[in-house]
Structure formats: structure tokens, C-alpha cells
Amino acid sequence: MAGMALGKNYDGQSCALASALEVIGERWTLLIVRDALYGVRRFGDFQAHLDIPKAVLSQRLSTLVEAGVLERRRYQETPPRDEYVVTPVGQELWLPVLALAQWGERHLSTRGPHRLFHHVTCGGRLEPTSYCRTCGGLVTLDEVEMRPGPGLAGDTRQDQVSLALRTPHRMLDPIP
Amino acid sequence: MAGMALGKNYDGQSCALASALEVIGERWTLLIVRDALYGVRRFGDFQAHLDIPKAVLSQRLSTLVEAGVLERRRYQETPPRDEYVVTPVGQELWLPVLALAQWGERHLSTRGPHRLFHHVTCGGRLEPTSYCRTCGGLVTLDEVEMRPGPGLAGDTRQDQVSLALRTPHRMLDPIP
DNA sequence: TAACACGGTTCGGTGAATGAACTAACATGG
DNA sequence: CCATGTTAGTTCATTCACCGAACCGTGTTA
């Protein structure tokens, strides 16, 4: 993605997804996060693995450090060398990364899954799910209702969609 | 994101995440999908709600239709009007969208959540989780091991990271 | 018959991505 | 002591995507 660093962002969307995309929605960023979750830490390793222009990598790493996703850490003094380590905030991106990757595996992959993720304690395969805190069941989209929350307070948009979404709404129900 | 439509893509990444990002990783695309999951269907509604340039919206909708995420459907003949409806493949993007939005709520939101997602049958709040198929437990990143799968067969990369990731690897363990 | 609505396409200007070249700090080998 | 190499960048010219405004075609309404 482009134009998000200075001024041209998703402002006015009143949506946490838009905020998230301002941090991790630019080109290359989520692949950098994925590599960092694998354990890649050094500038040169990111660059060699991703085939990304150095200037872009440098800028993305700075953005991620600023957003609290990565932490820049001096690991030796002579010569001075820094590494980029995933913070707890960055570790929580594991779920969206896994969910997106598995969507790609299911619908865009040809020769079967590229990488499998297993639970170390029992060896079972991982699955990302959306589950219900109250009844504990797995929930599919047709059982989901959106309700406006307190963060929507400052939303002044007047288009039909924004108006409709300020009241509870069943997912996939046509708007308006 | 930029440069993904013609030739300049994430090729050589041997990764389902990269494939997924080629479809839904461009600027605005995931916000369009989110709106479509809410039930937005018409060109003008997307445009009014997102404040997106028409040319970009037009191109993104075409890409999403081509990828099988949306279906373009004639809903009236005079005047001829089409709508864009989420396919089952697109509905499966619900989980990554929810996971990303909740990450944004937790770490980037100021006034509390913008939108809450509830289970219609019991009213409980939704939570995206990564869970283990075998033991049924919820799994955090430090309990995850990556193992190479059959789709990795054609991978000929020789950098240190690619070599290390062709063998089972505990997440967050430093590479190389 | 004129104005309007919808769903786009076309166009010029701006800014980001790209690859190649260059820099700086230090290490290593002869 | 000097040449070469490694790491982590920065600088630069070119290319390309995003942007907003204007325009277009079809059909509808006043």
C-alpha cells in the first residue's frame, strides 16, 4: 500500500481495521512481521529472505518499531549491531497472520500447504477459529451480529452505510 | 500496496501469506471486503462509505471478482445495475478481518471498541483464537512449531532463513 | 427537453516503490 | 599497514500506483 506514512491514511473510517492497516497494511509489512515471528532478527536476513529493497525495509522496520510491533535492540557493541525483536504486541499479530495464511492455503495454493503449524505439547495441527466466549461454540459468519461500541462515538459520517451500521446489524444482510 | 497487479508481486516467497496478500494486500482491498461482509453491495455505497477514488474502487472490485472473493451479479435490467456479493471464499476472510480488527482495538484504539461482534443464538461476544485440533486447547505462539509441508517442494531459495525454515522450527527461536 | 443518478473511464500531477550505486564503521587476512 | 569483506544502511533516478477532477453512457424523472 502507499501514501499512508504522511497524511494520506484511512482517517474517518472509525474502524479498528483501518487503524490496524495503517500499521501493518503497507506493502511488505506483514511479510516482515511473519519473518520476525519465525525468529528472523537481523536486517540482512530480512533482506535476503524477502528480496525487498533496502530502503523500503529500513523504512518498514522503523515504522514497526515506532508502532511497538518490533523492538530495536543492540546485541553487540563492536561493531555496533542492532536486531529487531517481536514485542508482545507484535506476537499478537500471530493470529491474523495465521488466519490469512490458511485462507491462502485453502484457496490459492496448488500443491498443498507450504507450512504446517503444530501444537508442541500434543503435536496436533493448529486451526484459527472464531469462537463464542459465552457458549464456547465455534461461530460462522451467518451467526454473527455487529453492534456499535463506545469507540464509535465520534463518528459523524452521514452516508447510508454509516447510518445503517450505527444500529445492530446481522452480517451479510444487504445495506442499506 | 503497490506494484502487485502486473508482474511485480511477491513471487518466490513460497508462502501462502504472500499469495493471500497479492489478492487482499493492496491498499483499500481489505476495507472493501469488510464492507462487503457487512452487506454493502453497490458501487456507490462502497464509494460513499470508504471515500475511495472511483478508479481505484473499480480496479479493486475487478480484482476481487477475478480472485473469486466477490461475485458480480445483475440485479436489475433497466437500467442495467450490477451488485457485488461476497462468495463463500470471501466469507472465509471473515476470520482474518476479525483478527486484525481486534488487534487494532486492543493496541491502537483510544475510546474502547468501535464495533462488537456477537453470537446471535446466545448473545455472547466473539473472540478469534488459534486452537488445537487434537487436544482442543487454545494455543499461544510459544507453543507453536512450524513444519514444512508438501507445498514447499519447489522452493529453491538458498539464503540462511529459507534453509533454516525447511526443517521444523519453534516459533520465535532466533534464525539462523 | 433538461436535469439527474448511477457506474464507471480518462487524464494530469504527486508520491511511493524499485534497483543500483554509494557510505560508514568495523573486522579480517596477508 | 593496506586491501578486501561484512553489515546496515542512505542517496538517487526511474517507474509505477494512487489521487482528485472531469468526463461519458445509459436510463429515469420533472
Short mmCIF file of C-alpha atoms (C1' of nucleotides) in Angstrom, two decimals:
data_model
loop_
_atom_site.label_atom_id
_atom_site.label_comp_id
_atom_site.label_asym_id
_atom_site.label_seq_id
_atom_site.Cartn_x
_atom_site.Cartn_y
_atom_site.Cartn_z
CA MET A 1 0.00 0.00 0.00
CA ALA A 2 1.05 3.55 -0.48
CA GLY A 3 0.59 7.00 0.85
CA MET A 4 -0.02 6.08 4.42
CA ALA A 5 3.10 7.42 6.09
CA LEU A 6 2.32 11.12 5.96
CA GLY A 7 -1.20 12.47 5.99
CA LYS A 8 -2.76 10.16 3.46
CA ASN A 9 -4.27 7.50 5.63
CA TYR A 10 -7.59 5.79 6.26
CA ASP A 11 -8.83 8.59 8.54
CA GLY A 12 -12.53 8.92 9.01
CA GLN A 13 -13.12 5.19 8.84
CA SER A 14 -13.95 4.90 12.55
CA CYS A 15 -12.79 1.35 12.35
CA ALA A 16 -10.14 -0.60 14.14
CA LEU A 17 -9.37 -2.49 10.95
CA ALA A 18 -8.40 0.75 9.25
CA SER A 19 -6.14 1.66 12.17
CA ALA A 20 -4.51 -1.75 12.03
CA LEU A 21 -3.97 -1.45 8.30
CA GLU A 22 -2.22 1.87 8.74
CA VAL A 23 0.41 -0.02 10.73
CA ILE A 24 0.65 -3.40 9.01
CA GLY A 25 -1.19 -2.80 5.72
CA GLU A 26 1.64 -1.40 3.64
CA ARG A 27 3.39 -3.48 1.06
CA TRP A 28 5.90 -5.95 2.61
CA THR A 29 5.00 -5.12 6.21
CA LEU A 30 3.06 -8.26 7.09
CA LEU A 31 5.72 -10.45 5.47
CA ILE A 32 8.31 -8.75 7.67
CA VAL A 33 6.16 -9.45 10.72
CA ARG A 34 5.76 -13.08 9.67
CA ASP A 35 9.53 -13.48 9.35
CA ALA A 36 10.01 -11.81 12.72
CA LEU A 37 7.55 -14.30 14.25
CA TYR A 38 9.63 -17.10 12.75
CA GLY A 39 12.63 -15.67 14.56
CA VAL A 40 14.33 -13.53 11.91
CA ARG A 41 16.02 -10.62 13.65
CA ARG A 42 18.79 -9.13 11.52
CA PHE A 43 18.46 -6.56 8.74
CA GLY A 44 20.40 -8.66 6.29
CA ASP A 45 18.35 -11.77 6.97
CA PHE A 46 15.07 -9.99 6.30
CA GLN A 47 16.53 -8.57 3.14
CA ALA A 48 17.93 -11.84 1.83
CA HIS A 49 14.76 -13.79 2.61
CA LEU A 50 12.26 -11.28 1.25
CA ASP A 51 14.13 -9.77 -1.72
CA ILE A 52 12.96 -6.38 -0.57
CA PRO A 53 14.70 -3.10 -1.47
CA LYS A 54 16.88 -2.00 1.40
CA ALA A 55 15.36 1.47 1.53
CA VAL A 56 11.85 0.01 1.91
CA LEU A 57 12.98 -2.50 4.54
CA SER A 58 14.64 0.26 6.51
CA GLN A 59 11.51 2.39 6.44
CA ARG A 60 9.20 -0.50 7.35
CA LEU A 61 11.35 -1.58 10.29
CA SER A 62 11.29 1.97 11.63
CA THR A 63 7.51 2.12 11.29
CA LEU A 64 7.09 -1.20 13.08
CA VAL A 65 9.41 -0.14 15.90
CA GLU A 66 7.51 3.11 16.26
CA ALA A 67 4.21 1.20 16.38
CA GLY A 68 5.52 -1.10 19.12
CA VAL A 69 5.40 -4.23 16.98
CA LEU A 70 9.19 -4.68 16.95
CA GLU A 71 11.87 -3.60 19.39
CA ARG A 72 15.28 -2.47 18.18
CA ARG A 73 17.99 -3.88 20.40
CA ARG A 74 21.77 -3.56 20.44
CA TYR A 75 23.21 -7.06 20.58
CA GLN A 76 26.90 -6.26 20.18
CA GLU A 77 28.97 -3.12 20.58
CA THR A 78 31.94 -3.58 18.26
CA PRO A 79 30.95 -3.31 15.58
CA PRO A 80 27.64 -1.83 16.73
CA ARG A 81 24.88 -4.18 15.61
CA ASP A 82 21.16 -3.99 16.25
CA GLU A 83 18.49 -6.64 15.93
CA TYR A 84 14.72 -6.34 15.62
CA VAL A 85 12.76 -8.50 18.05
CA VAL A 86 9.00 -9.02 18.16
CA THR A 87 7.32 -7.41 21.16
CA PRO A 88 4.29 -8.94 22.93
CA VAL A 89 2.12 -6.60 20.84
CA GLY A 90 3.72 -7.97 17.70
CA GLN A 91 3.28 -11.54 18.90
CA GLU A 92 -0.46 -10.95 18.96
CA LEU A 93 -0.32 -10.47 15.20
CA TRP A 94 0.26 -14.21 15.03
CA LEU A 95 -3.45 -14.90 14.82
CA PRO A 96 -4.24 -12.61 11.85
CA VAL A 97 -1.10 -13.85 10.09
CA LEU A 98 -2.12 -17.47 10.61
CA ALA A 99 -5.70 -16.80 9.55
CA LEU A 100 -4.62 -15.06 6.35
CA ALA A 101 -2.03 -17.71 5.52
CA GLN A 102 -4.55 -20.52 5.97
CA TRP A 103 -7.04 -18.70 3.76
CA GLY A 104 -4.32 -18.52 1.13
CA GLU A 105 -3.54 -22.22 1.53
CA ARG A 106 -7.18 -23.20 1.12
CA HIS A 107 -7.98 -21.07 -1.90
CA LEU A 108 -4.81 -20.07 -3.72
CA SER A 109 -2.39 -22.94 -3.18
CA THR A 110 -1.70 -25.58 -5.77
CA ARG A 111 0.50 -28.29 -4.30
CA GLY A 112 -0.87 -28.46 -0.77
CA PRO A 113 0.17 -26.46 2.31
CA HIS A 114 3.59 -24.81 2.40
CA ARG A 115 3.98 -24.83 6.13
CA LEU A 116 2.12 -26.64 8.89
CA PHE A 117 1.72 -25.32 12.40
CA HIS A 118 1.61 -27.76 15.28
CA HIS A 119 0.96 -27.63 19.00
CA VAL A 120 4.30 -28.60 20.55
CA THR A 121 2.79 -30.22 23.63
CA CYS A 122 0.50 -32.65 21.78
CA GLY A 123 1.61 -32.46 18.16
CA GLY A 124 -1.85 -31.56 16.85
CA ARG A 125 -2.38 -29.17 13.97
CA LEU A 126 -3.44 -25.62 14.61
CA GLU A 127 -6.60 -24.01 13.40
CA PRO A 128 -7.66 -20.39 13.71
CA THR A 129 -11.32 -20.10 14.69
CA SER A 130 -13.78 -17.50 15.83
CA TYR A 131 -15.40 -18.80 18.96
CA CYS A 132 -18.07 -17.59 21.37
CA ARG A 133 -16.98 -16.53 24.84
CA THR A 134 -20.35 -17.38 26.32
CA CYS A 135 -21.43 -20.69 24.83
CA GLY A 136 -17.97 -21.79 23.75
CA GLY A 137 -19.15 -22.84 20.31
CA LEU A 138 -17.38 -22.19 17.02
CA VAL A 139 -19.18 -19.39 15.19
CA THR A 140 -19.61 -18.94 11.46
CA LEU A 141 -20.38 -15.65 9.76
CA ASP A 142 -24.11 -16.27 9.39
CA GLU A 143 -24.43 -16.45 13.18
CA VAL A 144 -22.75 -13.09 13.77
CA GLU A 145 -24.36 -9.77 14.58
CA MET A 146 -22.44 -6.49 14.65
CA ARG A 147 -23.30 -4.00 17.37
CA PRO A 148 -21.88 -0.50 17.65
CA GLY A 149 -19.47 0.08 20.55
CA PRO A 150 -18.37 3.12 22.56
CA GLY A 151 -15.44 3.81 20.22
CA LEU A 152 -17.92 4.74 17.52
CA ALA A 153 -18.95 7.85 19.46
CA GLY A 154 -17.14 10.48 17.40
CA ASP A 155 -18.41 9.12 14.09
CA THR A 156 -20.19 11.86 12.16
CA ARG A 157 -20.44 10.21 8.75
CA GLN A 158 -23.81 10.67 7.10
CA ASP A 159 -23.72 8.20 4.20
CA GLN A 160 -26.29 5.41 4.10
CA VAL A 161 -23.82 2.70 5.10
CA SER A 162 -22.53 4.57 8.15
CA LEU A 163 -26.07 5.31 9.26
CA ALA A 164 -27.14 1.68 8.89
CA LEU A 165 -24.07 0.46 10.79
CA ARG A 166 -24.77 2.63 13.82
CA THR A 167 -27.53 0.20 14.73
CA PRO A 168 -27.14 -3.57 15.33
CA HIS A 169 -26.81 -5.41 12.06
CA ARG A 170 -26.73 -9.02 11.01
CA MET A 171 -23.64 -9.79 8.92
CA LEU A 172 -24.25 -10.18 5.16
CA ASP A 173 -27.70 -8.57 5.42
CA PRO A 174 -27.87 -6.14 2.49
CA ILE A 175 -27.05 -2.48 3.20
CA PRO A 176 -28.87 -0.19 3.01
CA MET B 1 0.28 -1.70 -1.50
CA ALA B 2 1.60 -1.16 -4.95
CA GLY B 3 3.01 -2.93 -7.92
CA MET B 4 1.15 -6.13 -7.48
CA ALA B 5 -1.20 -6.07 -10.41
CA LEU B 6 1.25 -6.66 -13.23
CA GLY B 7 4.37 -8.69 -12.79
CA LYS B 8 5.73 -7.06 -9.67
CA ASN B 9 4.43 -9.34 -6.97
CA TYR B 10 5.66 -11.38 -4.03
CA ASP B 11 6.81 -14.25 -6.25
CA GLY B 12 9.42 -16.55 -4.87
CA GLN B 13 8.12 -16.31 -1.33
CA SER B 14 6.81 -19.89 -1.36
CA CYS B 15 4.32 -18.77 1.19
CA ALA B 16 0.57 -18.80 1.33
CA LEU B 17 0.60 -15.48 3.14
CA ALA B 18 2.31 -13.85 0.18
CA SER B 19 -0.29 -15.34 -2.18
CA ALA B 20 -3.08 -14.07 0.03
CA LEU B 21 -1.54 -10.60 0.15
CA GLU B 22 -1.40 -10.46 -3.62
CA VAL B 23 -5.18 -10.67 -3.58
CA ILE B 24 -6.20 -8.73 -0.46
CA GLY B 25 -2.99 -6.89 0.43
CA GLU B 26 -3.40 -3.84 -1.76
CA ARG B 27 -4.50 -0.53 -0.35
CA TRP B 28 -8.27 -0.36 0.34
CA THR B 29 -8.91 -4.00 -0.58
CA LEU B 30 -9.46 -5.40 2.90
CA LEU B 31 -11.71 -2.47 3.79
CA ILE B 32 -13.80 -3.26 0.73
CA VAL B 33 -14.03 -6.89 1.83
CA ARG B 34 -15.03 -5.80 5.33
CA ASP B 35 -17.81 -3.63 3.92
CA ALA B 36 -18.93 -6.47 1.68
CA LEU B 37 -19.13 -8.75 4.74
CA TYR B 38 -21.30 -6.14 6.40
CA GLY B 39 -23.63 -6.38 3.43
CA VAL B 40 -22.55 -3.46 1.23
CA ARG B 41 -23.15 -4.42 -2.40
CA ARG B 42 -23.40 -1.39 -4.65
CA PHE B 43 -20.56 0.59 -6.21
CA GLY B 44 -21.87 3.88 -4.95
CA ASP B 45 -22.25 2.61 -1.38
CA PHE B 46 -18.67 1.37 -1.24
CA GLN B 47 -17.53 4.68 -2.63
CA ALA B 48 -19.54 6.83 -0.26
CA HIS B 49 -18.59 4.83 2.81
CA LEU B 50 -14.88 4.49 2.07
CA ASP B 51 -14.09 7.83 0.40
CA ILE B 52 -12.09 5.91 -2.18
CA PRO B 53 -11.30 7.21 -5.69
CA LYS B 54 -13.68 5.65 -8.18
CA ALA B 55 -10.90 4.41 -10.42
CA VAL B 56 -9.26 2.56 -7.53
CA LEU B 57 -12.57 1.10 -6.37
CA SER B 58 -13.33 -0.10 -9.86
CA GLN B 59 -9.97 -1.80 -10.17
CA ARG B 60 -10.17 -3.41 -6.72
CA LEU B 61 -13.66 -4.78 -7.35
CA SER B 62 -12.47 -6.33 -10.61
CA THR B 63 -9.50 -7.93 -8.85
CA LEU B 64 -11.72 -9.33 -6.11
CA VAL B 65 -14.21 -10.73 -8.63
CA GLU B 66 -11.36 -12.31 -10.58
CA ALA B 67 -10.00 -13.86 -7.37
CA GLY B 68 -13.39 -15.33 -6.50
CA VAL B 69 -13.86 -13.23 -3.38
CA LEU B 70 -16.80 -11.29 -4.81
CA GLU B 71 -19.37 -12.17 -7.43
CA ARG B 72 -20.71 -9.56 -9.82
CA ARG B 73 -24.42 -10.00 -10.29
CA ARG B 74 -27.04 -8.21 -12.38
CA TYR B 75 -29.88 -7.28 -10.05
CA GLN B 76 -31.99 -5.20 -12.42
CA GLU B 77 -32.15 -4.85 -16.18
CA THR B 78 -33.48 -1.34 -16.80
CA PRO B 79 -31.36 0.47 -16.11
CA PRO B 80 -28.74 -2.30 -16.00
CA ARG B 81 -27.33 -2.44 -12.49
CA ASP B 82 -24.83 -4.85 -11.01
CA GLU B 83 -24.05 -5.61 -7.39
CA TYR B 84 -21.03 -7.23 -5.79
CA VAL B 85 -21.82 -10.06 -3.40
CA VAL B 86 -19.41 -11.97 -1.17
CA THR B 87 -18.82 -15.56 -2.26
CA PRO B 88 -18.22 -18.41 0.21
CA VAL B 89 -14.49 -17.94 -0.44
CA GLY B 90 -14.84 -14.28 0.51
CA GLN B 91 -16.86 -15.17 3.59
CA GLU B 92 -13.88 -17.12 4.86
CA LEU B 93 -11.96 -13.86 5.01
CA TRP B 94 -14.15 -13.04 7.99
CA LEU B 95 -11.69 -14.62 10.39
CA PRO B 96 -8.57 -12.70 9.29
CA VAL B 97 -10.63 -9.50 9.17
CA LEU B 98 -11.92 -10.06 12.69
CA ALA B 99 -8.48 -11.00 13.99
CA LEU B 100 -6.89 -7.88 12.51
CA ALA B 101 -9.68 -5.61 13.72
CA GLN B 102 -9.45 -6.95 17.27
CA TRP B 103 -5.69 -6.47 17.26
CA GLY B 104 -6.33 -2.88 16.25
CA GLU B 105 -8.92 -2.45 19.01
CA ARG B 106 -6.56 -3.79 21.66
CA HIS B 107 -3.50 -1.80 20.71
CA LEU B 108 -4.46 1.24 18.66
CA SER B 109 -7.90 2.24 19.89
CA THR B 110 -8.48 5.09 22.28
CA ARG B 111 -12.15 5.20 23.29
CA GLY B 112 -12.90 1.50 23.51
CA PRO B 113 -14.11 -0.85 20.77
CA HIS B 114 -15.82 0.61 17.70
CA ARG B 115 -17.88 -2.43 16.87
CA LEU B 116 -18.74 -5.53 18.88
CA PHE B 117 -19.46 -8.90 17.32
CA HIS B 118 -21.96 -11.17 18.99
CA HIS B 119 -23.19 -14.73 18.57
CA VAL B 120 -26.84 -14.33 17.53
CA THR B 121 -28.01 -17.57 19.14
CA CYS B 122 -26.67 -16.85 22.65
CA GLY B 123 -25.67 -13.18 22.55
CA GLY B 124 -22.07 -13.84 23.66
CA ARG B 125 -19.12 -11.87 22.33
CA LEU B 126 -16.90 -13.33 19.67
CA GLU B 127 -13.22 -13.98 20.00
CA PRO B 128 -10.81 -15.17 17.34
CA THR B 129 -8.48 -17.86 18.66
CA SER B 130 -5.96 -20.35 17.39
CA TYR B 131 -6.89 -23.71 18.76
CA CYS B 132 -5.51 -27.24 18.57
CA ARG B 133 -7.41 -29.79 16.53
CA THR B 134 -6.11 -32.66 18.61
CA CYS B 135 -6.26 -31.56 22.25
CA GLY B 136 -8.79 -28.79 21.73
CA GLY B 137 -6.81 -26.28 23.80
CA LEU B 138 -6.19 -22.65 22.93
CA VAL B 139 -2.65 -22.27 21.69
CA THR B 140 -0.33 -19.29 22.13
CA LEU B 141 2.66 -18.56 19.94
CA ASP B 142 5.27 -20.02 22.31
CA GLU B 143 3.59 -23.42 21.97
CA VAL B 144 3.75 -23.46 18.18
CA GLU B 145 6.17 -25.31 15.94
CA MET B 146 6.36 -24.74 12.19
CA ARG B 147 6.90 -27.79 9.99
CA PRO B 148 7.48 -27.69 6.24
CA GLY B 149 4.62 -29.04 4.11
CA PRO B 150 4.35 -30.56 0.61
CA GLY B 151 3.68 -27.16 -0.99
CA LEU B 152 7.24 -26.15 -0.16
CA ALA B 153 8.60 -28.65 -2.70
CA GLY B 154 9.54 -26.24 -5.47
CA ASP B 155 11.38 -23.87 -3.15
CA THR B 156 14.96 -23.37 -4.31
CA ARG B 157 15.95 -20.38 -2.20
CA GLN B 158 19.40 -20.69 -0.70
CA ASP B 159 19.51 -17.91 1.86
CA GLN B 160 20.07 -18.79 5.52
CA VAL B 161 16.46 -18.15 6.51
CA SER B 162 14.98 -20.33 3.77
CA LEU B 163 17.39 -23.13 4.64
CA ALA B 164 16.55 -22.96 8.33
CA LEU B 165 12.80 -22.94 7.61
CA ARG B 166 12.93 -26.15 5.55
CA THR B 167 13.31 -28.04 8.80
CA PRO B 168 10.89 -27.98 11.78
CA HIS B 169 11.30 -24.78 13.76
CA ARG B 170 9.96 -23.47 17.05
CA MET B 171 8.34 -20.06 16.57
CA LEU B 172 10.38 -17.07 17.84
CA ASP B 173 13.56 -19.18 18.05
CA PRO B 174 16.30 -17.00 16.53
CA ILE B 175 17.16 -17.59 12.85
CA PRO B 176 19.69 -18.57 11.74
"C1'" DT C 1 -36.29 18.53 -23.23
"C1'" DA C 2 -33.48 19.36 -19.43
"C1'" DA C 3 -31.67 17.83 -15.29
"C1'" DC C 4 -30.26 13.99 -12.63
"C1'" DA C 5 -28.47 9.35 -10.91
"C1'" DC C 6 -25.51 5.56 -11.38
"C1'" DG C 7 -21.43 3.27 -12.66
"C1'" DG C 8 -17.91 3.73 -14.38
"C1'" DT C 9 -13.28 5.60 -17.66
"C1'" DT C 10 -9.78 9.09 -18.76
"C1'" DC C 11 -6.32 12.25 -17.52
"C1'" DG C 12 -2.54 15.05 -15.37
"C1'" DG C 13 0.01 15.63 -11.03
"C1'" DT C 14 2.09 13.65 -6.89
"C1'" DG C 15 4.26 10.46 -4.11
"C1'" DA C 16 5.88 5.78 -3.14
"C1'" DA C 17 8.47 1.51 -4.70
"C1'" DT C 18 12.37 -0.13 -7.12
"C1'" DG C 19 17.29 -1.42 -8.14
"C1'" DA C 20 21.83 0.26 -8.40
"C1'" DA C 21 25.36 2.88 -6.51
"C1'" DC C 22 27.40 4.85 -2.60
"C1'" DT C 23 28.68 5.47 2.57
"C1'" DA C 24 30.29 4.40 7.26
"C1'" DA C 25 32.03 1.51 10.87
"C1'" DC C 26 34.47 -2.17 11.92
"C1'" DA C 27 36.83 -6.97 11.01
"C1'" DT C 28 39.94 -10.00 8.71
"C1'" DG C 29 43.82 -11.75 6.05
"C1'" DG C 30 48.27 -11.23 4.13
"C1'" DC D 1 49.66 -1.42 7.14
"C1'" DC D 2 46.86 -1.96 3.45
"C1'" DA D 3 43.24 -4.24 0.74
"C1'" DT D 4 39.20 -6.59 0.97
"C1'" DG D 5 34.85 -8.00 3.10
"C1'" DT D 6 30.64 -7.63 6.08
"C1'" DT D 7 26.71 -5.29 7.94
"C1'" DA D 8 23.43 -1.80 7.85
"C1'" DG D 9 22.08 1.43 5.99
"C1'" DT D 10 21.38 6.25 2.67
"C1'" DT D 11 21.03 8.51 -1.85
"C1'" DC D 12 19.43 8.80 -6.37
"C1'" DA D 13 16.92 8.34 -10.95
"C1'" DT D 14 13.29 5.80 -12.90
"C1'" DT D 15 8.99 3.60 -12.86
"C1'" DC D 16 4.56 2.90 -11.25
"C1'" DA D 17 0.38 3.34 -8.41
"C1'" DC D 18 -2.72 6.48 -6.08
"C1'" DC D 19 -5.29 10.69 -6.19
"C1'" DG D 20 -8.97 14.05 -7.43
"C1'" DA D 21 -11.39 16.19 -11.05
"C1'" DA D 22 -13.50 15.97 -15.24
"C1'" DC D 23 -15.85 13.43 -18.48
"C1'" DC D 24 -19.01 9.68 -20.54
"C1'" DG D 25 -23.06 6.50 -21.50
"C1'" DT D 26 -27.32 4.74 -20.15
"C1'" DG D 27 -31.55 5.25 -18.48
"C1'" DT D 28 -35.00 7.83 -15.33
"C1'" DT D 29 -37.60 11.64 -13.56
"C1'" DA D 30 -39.61 16.57 -13.57
#
